[in-house]
Amino acid sequence: MALINRRALGSMVRTMGTAQTVAHITESLGRTREGESGHLRPEDFSIRDLAESVVEGGREWVDSMNPARGEDAMESSGVDSTAFANIIGQIAITKTMEAYRSPAFSVSAAMRTMPTRLSGERIPGI
């Protein structure tokens, strides 16, 4: 597994534009209409590289959040971090759904199937 580096992300933003880059990455992280996983994994990204690449003035923006600088991050200049937030949101959704679909999370393993004379399936709570 190789990280998608800052240079590749920056090139993508320059050639495709920020909106197209966000759409491409979020689609590649999510599930296709056929239910298959996208070809990118959350582990493929460095959060810092992502922020520095998709946010205009990203390197300075990331540096402004360094607590060692002694500044309050809220006092930094107005930066549009919407693209970054959208991608990070999709990364969080993807990781959550991976855990949710994990066999360890499956309730069906803890439940036994009971034969019945009823037709159909009974689903608790429905």
JSON list of C-alpha atoms in Angstrom, two decimals:
[
{"chain": "A", "resi": 1, "resn": "MET", "atom": "CA", "xyz": [0.00, 0.00, 0.00]},
{"chain": "A", "resi": 2, "resn": "ALA", "atom": "CA", "xyz": [1.53, 3.29, -1.09]},
{"chain": "A", "resi": 3, "resn": "LEU", "atom": "CA", "xyz": [0.47, 6.66, 0.17]},
{"chain": "A", "resi": 4, "resn": "ILE", "atom": "CA", "xyz": [-0.86, 9.12, -2.35]},
{"chain": "A", "resi": 5, "resn": "ASN", "atom": "CA", "xyz": [1.74, 11.82, -1.93]},
{"chain": "A", "resi": 6, "resn": "ARG", "atom": "CA", "xyz": [1.46, 15.59, -1.91]},
{"chain": "A", "resi": 7, "resn": "ARG", "atom": "CA", "xyz": [2.97, 15.92, -5.39]},
{"chain": "A", "resi": 8, "resn": "ALA", "atom": "CA", "xyz": [0.36, 13.56, -6.91]},
{"chain": "A", "resi": 9, "resn": "LEU", "atom": "CA", "xyz": [-2.48, 15.32, -5.10]},
{"chain": "A", "resi": 10, "resn": "GLY", "atom": "CA", "xyz": [-1.19, 18.74, -6.15]},
{"chain": "A", "resi": 11, "resn": "SER", "atom": "CA", "xyz": [-0.93, 17.61, -9.76]},
{"chain": "A", "resi": 12, "resn": "MET", "atom": "CA", "xyz": [-4.48, 16.29, -9.63]},
{"chain": "A", "resi": 13, "resn": "VAL", "atom": "CA", "xyz": [-5.78, 19.61, -8.26]},
{"chain": "A", "resi": 14, "resn": "ARG", "atom": "CA", "xyz": [-3.91, 21.60, -10.93]},
{"chain": "A", "resi": 15, "resn": "THR", "atom": "CA", "xyz": [-5.12, 19.45, -13.84]},
{"chain": "A", "resi": 16, "resn": "MET", "atom": "CA", "xyz": [-8.65, 18.57, -12.73]},
{"chain": "A", "resi": 17, "resn": "GLY", "atom": "CA", "xyz": [-9.47, 21.48, -10.45]},
{"chain": "A", "resi": 18, "resn": "THR", "atom": "CA", "xyz": [-10.41, 21.24, -6.79]},
{"chain": "A", "resi": 19, "resn": "ALA", "atom": "CA", "xyz": [-14.08, 20.31, -7.29]},
{"chain": "A", "resi": 20, "resn": "GLN", "atom": "CA", "xyz": [-13.27, 17.50, -9.75]},
{"chain": "A", "resi": 21, "resn": "THR", "atom": "CA", "xyz": [-10.47, 16.22, -7.51]},
{"chain": "A", "resi": 22, "resn": "VAL", "atom": "CA", "xyz": [-12.80, 16.07, -4.51]},
{"chain": "A", "resi": 23, "resn": "ALA", "atom": "CA", "xyz": [-15.46, 14.28, -6.59]},
{"chain": "A", "resi": 24, "resn": "HIS", "atom": "CA", "xyz": [-12.93, 11.78, -7.95]},
{"chain": "A", "resi": 25, "resn": "ILE", "atom": "CA", "xyz": [-11.40, 11.02, -4.55]},
{"chain": "A", "resi": 26, "resn": "THR", "atom": "CA", "xyz": [-14.69, 10.70, -2.69]},
{"chain": "A", "resi": 27, "resn": "GLU", "atom": "CA", "xyz": [-16.10, 8.46, -5.43]},
{"chain": "A", "resi": 28, "resn": "SER", "atom": "CA", "xyz": [-12.95, 6.33, -5.40]},
{"chain": "A", "resi": 29, "resn": "LEU", "atom": "CA", "xyz": [-13.17, 5.96, -1.62]},
{"chain": "A", "resi": 30, "resn": "GLY", "atom": "CA", "xyz": [-16.86, 5.12, -1.54]},
{"chain": "A", "resi": 31, "resn": "ARG", "atom": "CA", "xyz": [-18.85, 2.26, -2.91]},
{"chain": "A", "resi": 32, "resn": "THR", "atom": "CA", "xyz": [-19.87, 1.96, -6.53]},
{"chain": "A", "resi": 33, "resn": "ARG", "atom": "CA", "xyz": [-23.50, 1.63, -7.54]},
{"chain": "A", "resi": 34, "resn": "GLU", "atom": "CA", "xyz": [-22.87, -2.11, -7.84]},
{"chain": "A", "resi": 35, "resn": "GLY", "atom": "CA", "xyz": [-21.85, -2.17, -4.17]},
{"chain": "A", "resi": 36, "resn": "GLU", "atom": "CA", "xyz": [-18.16, -2.75, -4.80]},
{"chain": "A", "resi": 37, "resn": "SER", "atom": "CA", "xyz": [-15.55, -0.85, -2.84]},
{"chain": "A", "resi": 38, "resn": "GLY", "atom": "CA", "xyz": [-13.78, 2.00, -4.55]},
{"chain": "A", "resi": 39, "resn": "HIS", "atom": "CA", "xyz": [-10.16, 1.53, -5.51]},
{"chain": "A", "resi": 40, "resn": "LEU", "atom": "CA", "xyz": [-8.78, 3.94, -2.90]},
{"chain": "A", "resi": 41, "resn": "ARG", "atom": "CA", "xyz": [-8.53, 3.15, 0.81]},
{"chain": "A", "resi": 42, "resn": "PRO", "atom": "CA", "xyz": [-8.41, 5.66, 3.67]},
{"chain": "A", "resi": 43, "resn": "GLU", "atom": "CA", "xyz": [-4.94, 4.35, 4.49]},
{"chain": "A", "resi": 44, "resn": "ASP", "atom": "CA", "xyz": [-3.72, 5.63, 1.09]},
{"chain": "A", "resi": 45, "resn": "PHE", "atom": "CA", "xyz": [-3.76, 9.24, 2.32]},
{"chain": "A", "resi": 46, "resn": "SER", "atom": "CA", "xyz": [-1.66, 11.41, 4.56]},
{"chain": "A", "resi": 47, "resn": "ILE", "atom": "CA", "xyz": [-4.04, 13.89, 6.19]},
{"chain": "A", "resi": 48, "resn": "ARG", "atom": "CA", "xyz": [-1.31, 16.55, 6.17]},
{"chain": "A", "resi": 49, "resn": "ASP", "atom": "CA", "xyz": [-0.51, 16.03, 2.47]},
{"chain": "A", "resi": 50, "resn": "LEU", "atom": "CA", "xyz": [-4.21, 16.11, 1.67]},
{"chain": "A", "resi": 51, "resn": "ALA", "atom": "CA", "xyz": [-4.71, 19.42, 3.51]},
{"chain": "A", "resi": 52, "resn": "GLU", "atom": "CA", "xyz": [-1.63, 20.98, 1.97]},
{"chain": "A", "resi": 53, "resn": "SER", "atom": "CA", "xyz": [-2.73, 19.94, -1.52]},
{"chain": "A", "resi": 54, "resn": "VAL", "atom": "CA", "xyz": [-6.44, 20.70, -1.70]},
{"chain": "A", "resi": 55, "resn": "VAL", "atom": "CA", "xyz": [-6.63, 23.82, 0.46]},
{"chain": "A", "resi": 56, "resn": "GLU", "atom": "CA", "xyz": [-5.36, 27.00, -1.18]},
{"chain": "A", "resi": 57, "resn": "GLY", "atom": "CA", "xyz": [-2.37, 28.08, 0.90]},
{"chain": "A", "resi": 58, "resn": "GLY", "atom": "CA", "xyz": [-2.59, 24.66, 2.55]},
{"chain": "A", "resi": 59, "resn": "ARG", "atom": "CA", "xyz": [0.97, 24.47, 3.81]},
{"chain": "A", "resi": 60, "resn": "GLU", "atom": "CA", "xyz": [0.59, 27.75, 5.68]},
{"chain": "A", "resi": 61, "resn": "TRP", "atom": "CA", "xyz": [-2.87, 26.70, 6.91]},
{"chain": "A", "resi": 62, "resn": "VAL", "atom": "CA", "xyz": [-1.51, 23.43, 8.31]},
{"chain": "A", "resi": 63, "resn": "ASP", "atom": "CA", "xyz": [1.46, 25.24, 9.88]},
{"chain": "A", "resi": 64, "resn": "SER", "atom": "CA", "xyz": [-0.91, 27.74, 11.50]},
{"chain": "A", "resi": 65, "resn": "MET", "atom": "CA", "xyz": [-2.51, 24.87, 13.45]},
{"chain": "A", "resi": 66, "resn": "ASN", "atom": "CA", "xyz": [0.78, 23.78, 14.99]},
{"chain": "A", "resi": 67, "resn": "PRO", "atom": "CA", "xyz": [0.36, 24.26, 18.75]},
{"chain": "A", "resi": 68, "resn": "ALA", "atom": "CA", "xyz": [4.11, 24.89, 19.10]},
{"chain": "A", "resi": 69, "resn": "ARG", "atom": "CA", "xyz": [3.63, 28.21, 17.28]},
{"chain": "A", "resi": 70, "resn": "GLY", "atom": "CA", "xyz": [1.62, 29.52, 20.21]},
{"chain": "A", "resi": 71, "resn": "GLU", "atom": "CA", "xyz": [-1.17, 30.91, 18.02]},
{"chain": "A", "resi": 72, "resn": "ASP", "atom": "CA", "xyz": [-4.83, 30.10, 18.24]},
{"chain": "A", "resi": 73, "resn": "ALA", "atom": "CA", "xyz": [-5.85, 28.23, 15.07]},
{"chain": "A", "resi": 74, "resn": "MET", "atom": "CA", "xyz": [-9.16, 30.09, 15.11]},
{"chain": "A", "resi": 75, "resn": "GLU", "atom": "CA", "xyz": [-7.32, 33.37, 14.63]},
{"chain": "A", "resi": 76, "resn": "SER", "atom": "CA", "xyz": [-5.79, 32.35, 11.32]},
{"chain": "A", "resi": 77, "resn": "SER", "atom": "CA", "xyz": [-6.88, 34.04, 8.13]},
{"chain": "A", "resi": 78, "resn": "GLY", "atom": "CA", "xyz": [-10.03, 32.83, 6.39]},
{"chain": "A", "resi": 79, "resn": "VAL", "atom": "CA", "xyz": [-9.24, 29.69, 4.43]},
{"chain": "A", "resi": 80, "resn": "ASP", "atom": "CA", "xyz": [-11.75, 27.70, 2.42]},
{"chain": "A", "resi": 81, "resn": "SER", "atom": "CA", "xyz": [-11.19, 24.17, 3.64]},
{"chain": "A", "resi": 82, "resn": "THR", "atom": "CA", "xyz": [-14.43, 22.76, 2.20]},
{"chain": "A", "resi": 83, "resn": "ALA", "atom": "CA", "xyz": [-12.64, 20.42, -0.21]},
{"chain": "A", "resi": 84, "resn": "PHE", "atom": "CA", "xyz": [-10.49, 19.05, 2.60]},
{"chain": "A", "resi": 85, "resn": "ALA", "atom": "CA", "xyz": [-13.54, 18.59, 4.85]},
{"chain": "A", "resi": 86, "resn": "ASN", "atom": "CA", "xyz": [-15.43, 16.75, 2.11]},
{"chain": "A", "resi": 87, "resn": "ILE", "atom": "CA", "xyz": [-12.61, 14.28, 1.51]},
{"chain": "A", "resi": 88, "resn": "ILE", "atom": "CA", "xyz": [-11.97, 13.75, 5.22]},
{"chain": "A", "resi": 89, "resn": "GLY", "atom": "CA", "xyz": [-15.70, 13.17, 5.68]},
{"chain": "A", "resi": 90, "resn": "GLN", "atom": "CA", "xyz": [-15.66, 10.45, 3.03]},
{"chain": "A", "resi": 91, "resn": "ILE", "atom": "CA", "xyz": [-12.58, 8.87, 4.62]},
{"chain": "A", "resi": 92, "resn": "ALA", "atom": "CA", "xyz": [-14.42, 8.75, 7.97]},
{"chain": "A", "resi": 93, "resn": "ILE", "atom": "CA", "xyz": [-17.54, 7.26, 6.36]},
{"chain": "A", "resi": 94, "resn": "THR", "atom": "CA", "xyz": [-15.47, 4.64, 4.54]},
{"chain": "A", "resi": 95, "resn": "LYS", "atom": "CA", "xyz": [-13.63, 3.58, 7.72]},
{"chain": "A", "resi": 96, "resn": "THR", "atom": "CA", "xyz": [-16.89, 3.44, 9.68]},
{"chain": "A", "resi": 97, "resn": "MET", "atom": "CA", "xyz": [-18.60, 1.30, 7.05]},
{"chain": "A", "resi": 98, "resn": "GLU", "atom": "CA", "xyz": [-15.59, -1.04, 6.86]},
{"chain": "A", "resi": 99, "resn": "ALA", "atom": "CA", "xyz": [-15.88, -1.63, 10.60]},
{"chain": "A", "resi": 100, "resn": "TYR", "atom": "CA", "xyz": [-19.66, -1.99, 10.37]},
{"chain": "A", "resi": 101, "resn": "ARG", "atom": "CA", "xyz": [-19.38, -4.62, 7.64]},
{"chain": "A", "resi": 102, "resn": "SER", "atom": "CA", "xyz": [-16.67, -6.51, 9.52]},
{"chain": "A", "resi": 103, "resn": "PRO", "atom": "CA", "xyz": [-17.55, -10.10, 10.41]},
{"chain": "A", "resi": 104, "resn": "ALA", "atom": "CA", "xyz": [-16.67, -9.32, 14.03]},
{"chain": "A", "resi": 105, "resn": "PHE", "atom": "CA", "xyz": [-19.52, -6.78, 14.08]},
{"chain": "A", "resi": 106, "resn": "SER", "atom": "CA", "xyz": [-22.07, -9.16, 12.58]},
{"chain": "A", "resi": 107, "resn": "VAL", "atom": "CA", "xyz": [-24.95, -10.04, 14.88]},
{"chain": "A", "resi": 108, "resn": "SER", "atom": "CA", "xyz": [-25.91, -13.03, 12.73]},
{"chain": "A", "resi": 109, "resn": "ALA", "atom": "CA", "xyz": [-22.93, -14.95, 14.10]},
{"chain": "A", "resi": 110, "resn": "ALA", "atom": "CA", "xyz": [-24.34, -14.60, 17.62]},
{"chain": "A", "resi": 111, "resn": "MET", "atom": "CA", "xyz": [-27.89, -15.61, 16.66]},
{"chain": "A", "resi": 112, "resn": "ARG", "atom": "CA", "xyz": [-29.00, -19.09, 15.80]},
{"chain": "A", "resi": 113, "resn": "THR", "atom": "CA", "xyz": [-31.53, -19.83, 13.10]},
{"chain": "A", "resi": 114, "resn": "MET", "atom": "CA", "xyz": [-34.74, -21.31, 14.45]},
{"chain": "A", "resi": 115, "resn": "PRO", "atom": "CA", "xyz": [-37.10, -23.31, 12.26]},
{"chain": "A", "resi": 116, "resn": "THR", "atom": "CA", "xyz": [-40.71, -22.10, 12.09]},
{"chain": "A", "resi": 117, "resn": "ARG", "atom": "CA", "xyz": [-43.94, -23.04, 10.36]},
{"chain": "A", "resi": 118, "resn": "LEU", "atom": "CA", "xyz": [-44.51, -19.41, 9.40]},
{"chain": "A", "resi": 119, "resn": "SER", "atom": "CA", "xyz": [-43.89, -18.42, 5.82]},
{"chain": "A", "resi": 120, "resn": "GLY", "atom": "CA", "xyz": [-41.28, -15.74, 5.30]},
{"chain": "A", "resi": 121, "resn": "GLU", "atom": "CA", "xyz": [-38.77, -14.28, 7.64]},
{"chain": "A", "resi": 122, "resn": "ARG", "atom": "CA", "xyz": [-39.36, -12.52, 10.94]},
{"chain": "A", "resi": 123, "resn": "ILE", "atom": "CA", "xyz": [-37.13, -9.55, 11.53]},
{"chain": "A", "resi": 124, "resn": "PRO", "atom": "CA", "xyz": [-37.13, -8.23, 15.10]},
{"chain": "A", "resi": 125, "resn": "GLY", "atom": "CA", "xyz": [-38.31, -4.66, 15.37]},
{"chain": "A", "resi": 126, "resn": "ILE", "atom": "CA", "xyz": [-39.95, -4.54, 11.95]}
]
